[in-house]
CSV table of N, CA and C in Angstrom, one decimal:
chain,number,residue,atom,x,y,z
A,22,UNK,N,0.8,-1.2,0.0
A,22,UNK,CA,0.0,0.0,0.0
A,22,UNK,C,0.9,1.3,0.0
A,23,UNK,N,2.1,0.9,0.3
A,23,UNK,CA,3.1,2.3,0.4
A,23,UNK,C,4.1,2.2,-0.9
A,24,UNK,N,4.9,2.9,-1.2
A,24,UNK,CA,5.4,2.9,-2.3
A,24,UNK,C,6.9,4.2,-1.6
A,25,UNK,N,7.7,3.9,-2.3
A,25,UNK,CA,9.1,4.3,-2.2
A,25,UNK,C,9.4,5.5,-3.6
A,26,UNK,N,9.5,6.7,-2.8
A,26,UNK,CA,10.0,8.0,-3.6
A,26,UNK,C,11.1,7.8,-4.5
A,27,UNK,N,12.0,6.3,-4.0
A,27,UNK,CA,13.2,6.3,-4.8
A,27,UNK,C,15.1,6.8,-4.2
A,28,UNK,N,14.0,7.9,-2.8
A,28,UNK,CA,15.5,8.2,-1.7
A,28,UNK,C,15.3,7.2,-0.6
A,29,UNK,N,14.3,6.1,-0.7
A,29,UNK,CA,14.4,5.1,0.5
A,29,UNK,C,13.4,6.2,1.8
A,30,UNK,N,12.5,6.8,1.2
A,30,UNK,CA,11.6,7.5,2.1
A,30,UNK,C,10.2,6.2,1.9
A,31,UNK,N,9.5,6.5,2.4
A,31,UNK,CA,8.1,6.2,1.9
A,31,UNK,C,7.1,6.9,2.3
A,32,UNK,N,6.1,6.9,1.6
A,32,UNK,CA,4.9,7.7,1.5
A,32,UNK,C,4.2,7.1,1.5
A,33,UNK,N,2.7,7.2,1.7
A,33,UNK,CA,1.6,6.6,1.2
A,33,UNK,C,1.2,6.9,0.0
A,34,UNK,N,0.9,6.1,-0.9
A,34,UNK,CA,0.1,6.0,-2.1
A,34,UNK,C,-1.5,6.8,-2.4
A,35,UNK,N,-1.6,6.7,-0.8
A,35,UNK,CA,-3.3,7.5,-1.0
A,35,UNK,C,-3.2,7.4,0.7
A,36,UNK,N,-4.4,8.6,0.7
A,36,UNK,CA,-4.5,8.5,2.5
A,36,UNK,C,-5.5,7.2,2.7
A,37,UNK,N,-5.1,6.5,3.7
A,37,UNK,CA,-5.9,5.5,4.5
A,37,UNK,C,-7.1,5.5,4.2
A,38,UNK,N,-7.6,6.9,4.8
A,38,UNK,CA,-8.9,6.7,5.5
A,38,UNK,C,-10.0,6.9,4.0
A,39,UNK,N,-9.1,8.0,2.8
A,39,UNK,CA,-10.1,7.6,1.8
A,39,UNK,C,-10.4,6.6,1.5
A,40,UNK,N,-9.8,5.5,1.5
A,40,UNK,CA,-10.7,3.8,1.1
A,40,UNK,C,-12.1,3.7,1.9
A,41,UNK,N,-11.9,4.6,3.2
A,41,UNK,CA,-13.3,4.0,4.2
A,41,UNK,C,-13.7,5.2,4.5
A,42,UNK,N,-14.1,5.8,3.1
A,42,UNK,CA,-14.5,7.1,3.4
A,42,UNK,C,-14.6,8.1,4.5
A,43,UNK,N,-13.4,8.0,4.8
A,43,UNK,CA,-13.3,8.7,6.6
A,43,UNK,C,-13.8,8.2,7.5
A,44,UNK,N,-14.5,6.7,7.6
A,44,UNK,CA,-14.4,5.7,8.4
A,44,UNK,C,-13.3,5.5,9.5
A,45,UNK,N,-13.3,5.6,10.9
A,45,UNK,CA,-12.2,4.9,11.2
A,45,UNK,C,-12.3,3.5,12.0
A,46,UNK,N,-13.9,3.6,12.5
A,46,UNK,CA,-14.0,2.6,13.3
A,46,UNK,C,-15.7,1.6,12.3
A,47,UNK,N,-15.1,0.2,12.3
A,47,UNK,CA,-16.8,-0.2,11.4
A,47,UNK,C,-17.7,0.1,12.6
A,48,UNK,N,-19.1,-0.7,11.7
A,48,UNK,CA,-20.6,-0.7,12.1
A,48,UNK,C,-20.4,-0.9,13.4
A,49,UNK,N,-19.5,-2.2,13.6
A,49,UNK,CA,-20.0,-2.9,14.7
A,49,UNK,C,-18.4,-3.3,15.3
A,50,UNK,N,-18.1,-4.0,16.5
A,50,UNK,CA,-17.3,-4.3,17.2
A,50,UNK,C,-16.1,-5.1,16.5
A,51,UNK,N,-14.9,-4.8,15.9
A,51,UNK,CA,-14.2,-6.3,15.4
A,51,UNK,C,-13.0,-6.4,16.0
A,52,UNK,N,-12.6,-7.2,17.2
A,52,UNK,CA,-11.4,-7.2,17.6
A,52,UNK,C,-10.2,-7.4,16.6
A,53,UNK,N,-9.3,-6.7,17.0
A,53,UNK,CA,-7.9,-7.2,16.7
A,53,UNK,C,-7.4,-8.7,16.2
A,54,UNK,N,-7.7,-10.0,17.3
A,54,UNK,CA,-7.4,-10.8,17.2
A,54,UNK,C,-8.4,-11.5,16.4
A,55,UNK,N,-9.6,-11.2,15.8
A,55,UNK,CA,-10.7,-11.8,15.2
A,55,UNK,C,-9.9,-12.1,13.8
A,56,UNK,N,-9.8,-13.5,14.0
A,56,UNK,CA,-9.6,-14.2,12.5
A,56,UNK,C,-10.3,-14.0,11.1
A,57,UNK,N,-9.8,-13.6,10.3
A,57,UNK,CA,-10.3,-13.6,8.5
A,57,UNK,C,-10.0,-14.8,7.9
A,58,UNK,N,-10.7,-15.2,6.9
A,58,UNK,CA,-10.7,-16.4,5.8
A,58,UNK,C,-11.6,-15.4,4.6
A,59,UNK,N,-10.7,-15.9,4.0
A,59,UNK,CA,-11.7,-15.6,1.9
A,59,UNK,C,-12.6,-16.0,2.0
A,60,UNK,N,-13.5,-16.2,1.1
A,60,UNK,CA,-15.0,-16.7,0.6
A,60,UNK,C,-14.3,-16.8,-0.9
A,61,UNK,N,-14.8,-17.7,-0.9
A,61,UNK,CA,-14.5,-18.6,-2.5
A,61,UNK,C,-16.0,-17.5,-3.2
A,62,UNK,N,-15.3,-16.8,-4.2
A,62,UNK,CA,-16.3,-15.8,-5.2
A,62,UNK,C,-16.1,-16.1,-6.7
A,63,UNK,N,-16.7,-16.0,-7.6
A,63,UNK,CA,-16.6,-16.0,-8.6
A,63,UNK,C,-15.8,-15.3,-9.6
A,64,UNK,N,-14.9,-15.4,-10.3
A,64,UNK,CA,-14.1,-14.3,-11.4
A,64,UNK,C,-14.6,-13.0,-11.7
A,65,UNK,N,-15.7,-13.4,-12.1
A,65,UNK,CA,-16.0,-12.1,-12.8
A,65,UNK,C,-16.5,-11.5,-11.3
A,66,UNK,N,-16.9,-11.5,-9.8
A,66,UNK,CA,-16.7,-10.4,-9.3
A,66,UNK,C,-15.4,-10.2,-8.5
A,67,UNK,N,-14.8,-11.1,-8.4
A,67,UNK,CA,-13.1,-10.9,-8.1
A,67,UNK,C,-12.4,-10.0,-8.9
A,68,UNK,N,-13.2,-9.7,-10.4
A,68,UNK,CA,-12.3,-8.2,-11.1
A,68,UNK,C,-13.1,-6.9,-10.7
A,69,UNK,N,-14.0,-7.2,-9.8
A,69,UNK,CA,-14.3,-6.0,-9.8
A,69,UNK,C,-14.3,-5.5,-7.6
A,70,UNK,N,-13.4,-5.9,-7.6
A,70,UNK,CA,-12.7,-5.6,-6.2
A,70,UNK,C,-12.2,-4.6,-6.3
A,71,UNK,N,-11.7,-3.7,-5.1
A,71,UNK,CA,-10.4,-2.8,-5.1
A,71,UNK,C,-9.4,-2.9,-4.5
A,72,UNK,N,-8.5,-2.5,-5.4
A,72,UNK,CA,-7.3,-3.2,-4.9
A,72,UNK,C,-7.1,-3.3,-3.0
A,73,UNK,N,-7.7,-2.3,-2.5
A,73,UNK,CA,-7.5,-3.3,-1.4
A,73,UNK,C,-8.2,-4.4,-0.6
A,74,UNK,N,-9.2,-4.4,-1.5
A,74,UNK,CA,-10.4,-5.6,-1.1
A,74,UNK,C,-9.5,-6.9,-2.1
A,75,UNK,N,-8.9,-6.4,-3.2
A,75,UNK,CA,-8.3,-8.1,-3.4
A,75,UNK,C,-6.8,-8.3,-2.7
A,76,UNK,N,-6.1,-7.7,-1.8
A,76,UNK,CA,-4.9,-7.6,-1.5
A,76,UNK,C,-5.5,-8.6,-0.1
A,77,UNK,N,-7.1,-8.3,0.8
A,77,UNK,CA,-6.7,-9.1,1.9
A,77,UNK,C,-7.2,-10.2,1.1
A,78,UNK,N,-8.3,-10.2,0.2
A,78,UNK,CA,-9.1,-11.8,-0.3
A,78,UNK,C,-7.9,-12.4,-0.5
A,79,UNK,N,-6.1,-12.2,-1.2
A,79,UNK,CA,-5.3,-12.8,-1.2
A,79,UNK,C,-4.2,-13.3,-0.1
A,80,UNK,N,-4.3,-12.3,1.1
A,80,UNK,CA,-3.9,-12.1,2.4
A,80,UNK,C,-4.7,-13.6,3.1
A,81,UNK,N,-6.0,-13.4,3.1
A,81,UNK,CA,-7.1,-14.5,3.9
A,81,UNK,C,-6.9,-15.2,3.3
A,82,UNK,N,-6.1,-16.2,2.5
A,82,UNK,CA,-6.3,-17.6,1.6
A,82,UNK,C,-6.4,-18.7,3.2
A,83,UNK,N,-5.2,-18.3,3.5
A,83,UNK,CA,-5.2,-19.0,5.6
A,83,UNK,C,-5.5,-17.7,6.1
A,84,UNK,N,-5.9,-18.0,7.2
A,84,UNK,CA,-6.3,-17.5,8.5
A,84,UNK,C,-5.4,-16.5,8.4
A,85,UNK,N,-5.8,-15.3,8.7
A,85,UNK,CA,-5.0,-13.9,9.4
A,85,UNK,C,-5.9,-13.0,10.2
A,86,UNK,N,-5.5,-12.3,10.9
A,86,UNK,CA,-5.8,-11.6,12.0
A,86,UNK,C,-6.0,-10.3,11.4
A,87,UNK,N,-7.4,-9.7,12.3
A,87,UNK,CA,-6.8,-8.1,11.9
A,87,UNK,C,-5.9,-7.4,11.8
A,88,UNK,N,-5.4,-7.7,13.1
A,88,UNK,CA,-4.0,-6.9,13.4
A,88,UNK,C,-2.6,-7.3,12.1
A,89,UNK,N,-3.0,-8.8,12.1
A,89,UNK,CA,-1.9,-8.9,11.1
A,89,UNK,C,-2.4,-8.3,9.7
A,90,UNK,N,-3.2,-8.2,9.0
A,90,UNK,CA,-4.1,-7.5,7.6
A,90,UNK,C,-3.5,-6.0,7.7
A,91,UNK,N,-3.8,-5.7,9.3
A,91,UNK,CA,-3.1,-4.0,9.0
A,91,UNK,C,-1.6,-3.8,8.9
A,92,UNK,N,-0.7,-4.9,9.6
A,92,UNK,CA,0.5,-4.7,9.5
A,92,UNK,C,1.1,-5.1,8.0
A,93,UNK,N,0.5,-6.3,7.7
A,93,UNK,CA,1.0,-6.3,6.3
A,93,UNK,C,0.5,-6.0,5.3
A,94,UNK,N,-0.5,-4.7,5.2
A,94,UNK,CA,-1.1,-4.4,4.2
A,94,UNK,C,-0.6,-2.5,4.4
A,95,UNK,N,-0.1,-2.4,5.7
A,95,UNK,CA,0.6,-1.1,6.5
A,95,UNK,C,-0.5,-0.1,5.8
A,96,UNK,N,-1.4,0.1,6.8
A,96,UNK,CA,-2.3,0.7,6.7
A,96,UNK,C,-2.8,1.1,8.2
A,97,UNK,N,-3.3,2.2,9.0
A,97,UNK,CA,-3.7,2.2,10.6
A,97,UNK,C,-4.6,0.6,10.5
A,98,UNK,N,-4.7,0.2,12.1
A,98,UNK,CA,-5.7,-0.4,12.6
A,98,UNK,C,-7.1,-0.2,12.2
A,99,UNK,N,-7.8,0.9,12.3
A,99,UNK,CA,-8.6,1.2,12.1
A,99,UNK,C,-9.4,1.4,10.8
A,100,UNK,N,-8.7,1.5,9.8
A,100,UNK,CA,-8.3,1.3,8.6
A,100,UNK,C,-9.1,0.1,8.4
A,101,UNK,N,-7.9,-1.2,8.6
A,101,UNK,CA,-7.9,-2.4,8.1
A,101,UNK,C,-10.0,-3.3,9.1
A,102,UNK,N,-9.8,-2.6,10.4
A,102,UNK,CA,-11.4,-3.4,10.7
A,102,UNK,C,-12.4,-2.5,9.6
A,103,UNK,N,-12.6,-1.3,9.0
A,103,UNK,CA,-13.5,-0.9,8.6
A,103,UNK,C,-13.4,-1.8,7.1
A,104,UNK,N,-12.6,-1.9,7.0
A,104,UNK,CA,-12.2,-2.6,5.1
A,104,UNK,C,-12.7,-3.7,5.6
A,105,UNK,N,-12.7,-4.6,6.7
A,105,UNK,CA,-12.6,-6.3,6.9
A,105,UNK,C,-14.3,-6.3,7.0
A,106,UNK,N,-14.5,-5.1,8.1
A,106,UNK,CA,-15.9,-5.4,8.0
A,106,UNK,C,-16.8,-5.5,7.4
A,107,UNK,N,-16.9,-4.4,6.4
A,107,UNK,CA,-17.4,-4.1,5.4
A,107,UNK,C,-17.4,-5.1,4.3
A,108,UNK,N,-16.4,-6.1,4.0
A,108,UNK,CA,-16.4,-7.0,2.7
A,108,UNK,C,-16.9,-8.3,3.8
A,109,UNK,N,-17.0,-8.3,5.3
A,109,UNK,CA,-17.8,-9.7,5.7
A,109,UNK,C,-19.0,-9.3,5.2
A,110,UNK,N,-19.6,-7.8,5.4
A,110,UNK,CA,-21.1,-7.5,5.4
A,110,UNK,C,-21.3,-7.8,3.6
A,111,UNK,N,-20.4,-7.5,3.1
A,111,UNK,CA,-21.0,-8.1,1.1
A,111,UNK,C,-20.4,-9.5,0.9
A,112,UNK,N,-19.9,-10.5,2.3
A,112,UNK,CA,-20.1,-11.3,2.1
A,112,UNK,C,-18.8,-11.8,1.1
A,113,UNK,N,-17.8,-11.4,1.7
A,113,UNK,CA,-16.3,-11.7,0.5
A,113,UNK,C,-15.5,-12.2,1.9
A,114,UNK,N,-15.4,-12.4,3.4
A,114,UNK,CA,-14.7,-12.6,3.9
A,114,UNK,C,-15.7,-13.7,5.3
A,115,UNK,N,-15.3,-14.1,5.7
A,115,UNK,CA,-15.7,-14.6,7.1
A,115,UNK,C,-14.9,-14.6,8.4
A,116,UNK,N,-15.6,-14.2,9.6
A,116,UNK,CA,-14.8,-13.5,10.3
A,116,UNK,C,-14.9,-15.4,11.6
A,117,UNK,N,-14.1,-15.1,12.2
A,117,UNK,CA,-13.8,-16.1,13.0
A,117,UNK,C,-13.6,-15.6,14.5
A,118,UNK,N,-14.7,-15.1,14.9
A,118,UNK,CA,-14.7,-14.2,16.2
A,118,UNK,C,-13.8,-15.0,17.2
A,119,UNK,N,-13.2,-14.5,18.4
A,119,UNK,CA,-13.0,-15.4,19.2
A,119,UNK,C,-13.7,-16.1,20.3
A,120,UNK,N,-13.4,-16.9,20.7
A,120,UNK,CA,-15.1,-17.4,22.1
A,120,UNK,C,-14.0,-17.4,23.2
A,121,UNK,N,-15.1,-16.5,24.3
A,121,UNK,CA,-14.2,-16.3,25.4
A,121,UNK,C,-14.9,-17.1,26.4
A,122,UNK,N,-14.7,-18.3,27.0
A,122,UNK,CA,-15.2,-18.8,27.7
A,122,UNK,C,-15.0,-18.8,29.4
A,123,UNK,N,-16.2,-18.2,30.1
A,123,UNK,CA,-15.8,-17.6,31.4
A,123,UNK,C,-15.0,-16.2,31.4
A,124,UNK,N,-14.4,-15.6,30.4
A,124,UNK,CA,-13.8,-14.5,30.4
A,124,UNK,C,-12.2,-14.8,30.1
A,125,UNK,N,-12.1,-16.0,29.6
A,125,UNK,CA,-10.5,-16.3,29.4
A,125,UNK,C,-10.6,-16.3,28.1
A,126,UNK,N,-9.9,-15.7,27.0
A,126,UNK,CA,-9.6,-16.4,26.0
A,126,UNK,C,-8.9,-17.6,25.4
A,127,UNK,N,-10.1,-18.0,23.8
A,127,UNK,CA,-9.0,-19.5,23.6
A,127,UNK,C,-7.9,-19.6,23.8
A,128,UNK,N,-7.1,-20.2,23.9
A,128,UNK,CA,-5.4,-20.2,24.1
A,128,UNK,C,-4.9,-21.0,22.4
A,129,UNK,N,-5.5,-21.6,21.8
A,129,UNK,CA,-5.6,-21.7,20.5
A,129,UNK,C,-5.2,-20.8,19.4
A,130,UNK,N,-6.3,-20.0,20.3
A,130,UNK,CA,-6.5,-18.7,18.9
A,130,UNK,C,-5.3,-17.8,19.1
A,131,UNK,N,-4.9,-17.6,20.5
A,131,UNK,CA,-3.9,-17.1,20.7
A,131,UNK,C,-2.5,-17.1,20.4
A,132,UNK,N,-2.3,-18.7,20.2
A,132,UNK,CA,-1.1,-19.5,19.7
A,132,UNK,C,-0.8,-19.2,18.2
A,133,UNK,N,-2.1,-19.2,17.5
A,133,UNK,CA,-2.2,-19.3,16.1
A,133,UNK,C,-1.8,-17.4,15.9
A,134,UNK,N,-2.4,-16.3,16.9
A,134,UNK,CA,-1.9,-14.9,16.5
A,134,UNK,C,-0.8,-14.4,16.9
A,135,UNK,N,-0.5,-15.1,17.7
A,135,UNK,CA,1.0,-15.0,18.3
A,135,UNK,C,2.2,-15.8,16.7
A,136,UNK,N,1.6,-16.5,16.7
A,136,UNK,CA,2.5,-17.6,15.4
A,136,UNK,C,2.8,-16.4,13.9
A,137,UNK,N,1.2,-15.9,13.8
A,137,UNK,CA,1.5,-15.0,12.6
A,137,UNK,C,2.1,-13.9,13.0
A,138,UNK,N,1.8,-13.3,13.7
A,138,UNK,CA,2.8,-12.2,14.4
A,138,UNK,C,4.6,-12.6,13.9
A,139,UNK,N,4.6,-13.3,14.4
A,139,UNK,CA,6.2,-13.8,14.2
A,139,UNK,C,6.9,-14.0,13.0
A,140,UNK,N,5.5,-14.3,12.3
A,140,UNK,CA,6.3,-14.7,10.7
A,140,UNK,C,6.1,-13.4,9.6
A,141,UNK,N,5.4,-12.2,10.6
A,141,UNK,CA,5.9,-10.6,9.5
A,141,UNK,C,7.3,-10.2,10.2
């Protein structure tokens, strides 16, 4: 999403927040650690994505995290839940909430965000 002036600066390519029309936070609640997966779509509307709607559908092939979508797509946080949420709501992503049982989270899910963390 960022691109290089050529002196080893970087810039952004476009401001963030235009993709989510000055959006910073979605509709509704999406934690950080809430898991993404693609949705298997058809060609003909997979050309008509924007580039940063097909950058995560290729990001989510496996499991990724919010947090991990914004860091490797380097975009704010806030940013990347309004983009995630928005393509669960047309139905291009599935979110994989976490389940907190008694108030502890999975330790699973944890293992697995901790794992991707490590490998940007």
């Amino acid at each position: 999403m960022y691109g290089s002036d050529g002196h080893g600066d970087e810039e952004p390519l476009f401001r963030p927040y235009a993709v989510t029309g000055g959006r910073s936070e979605p509709r509704y609640h999406l934690a950080m650690e809430t898991l993404i997966s693609s949705m298997s779509i058809p060609d003909d509307e997979m050309a008509m994505l924007t580039p940063e709607q097909d950058a995560i559908m290729q990001l989510c092939r496996s499991f990724r995290s919010v947090a991990e979508i914004s860091a490797l797509l380097r975009v704010p946080l806030g940013v990347a839940r309004v983009l995630v949420a928005d393509m669960s709501d047309e139905g291009l992503v599935r979110l994989h909430a976490p389940r907190l049982e008694q108030g502890q989270p999975d330790l699973n899910m944890l293992e697995r965000v901790l794992s991707g963390l490590r490998r940007l």
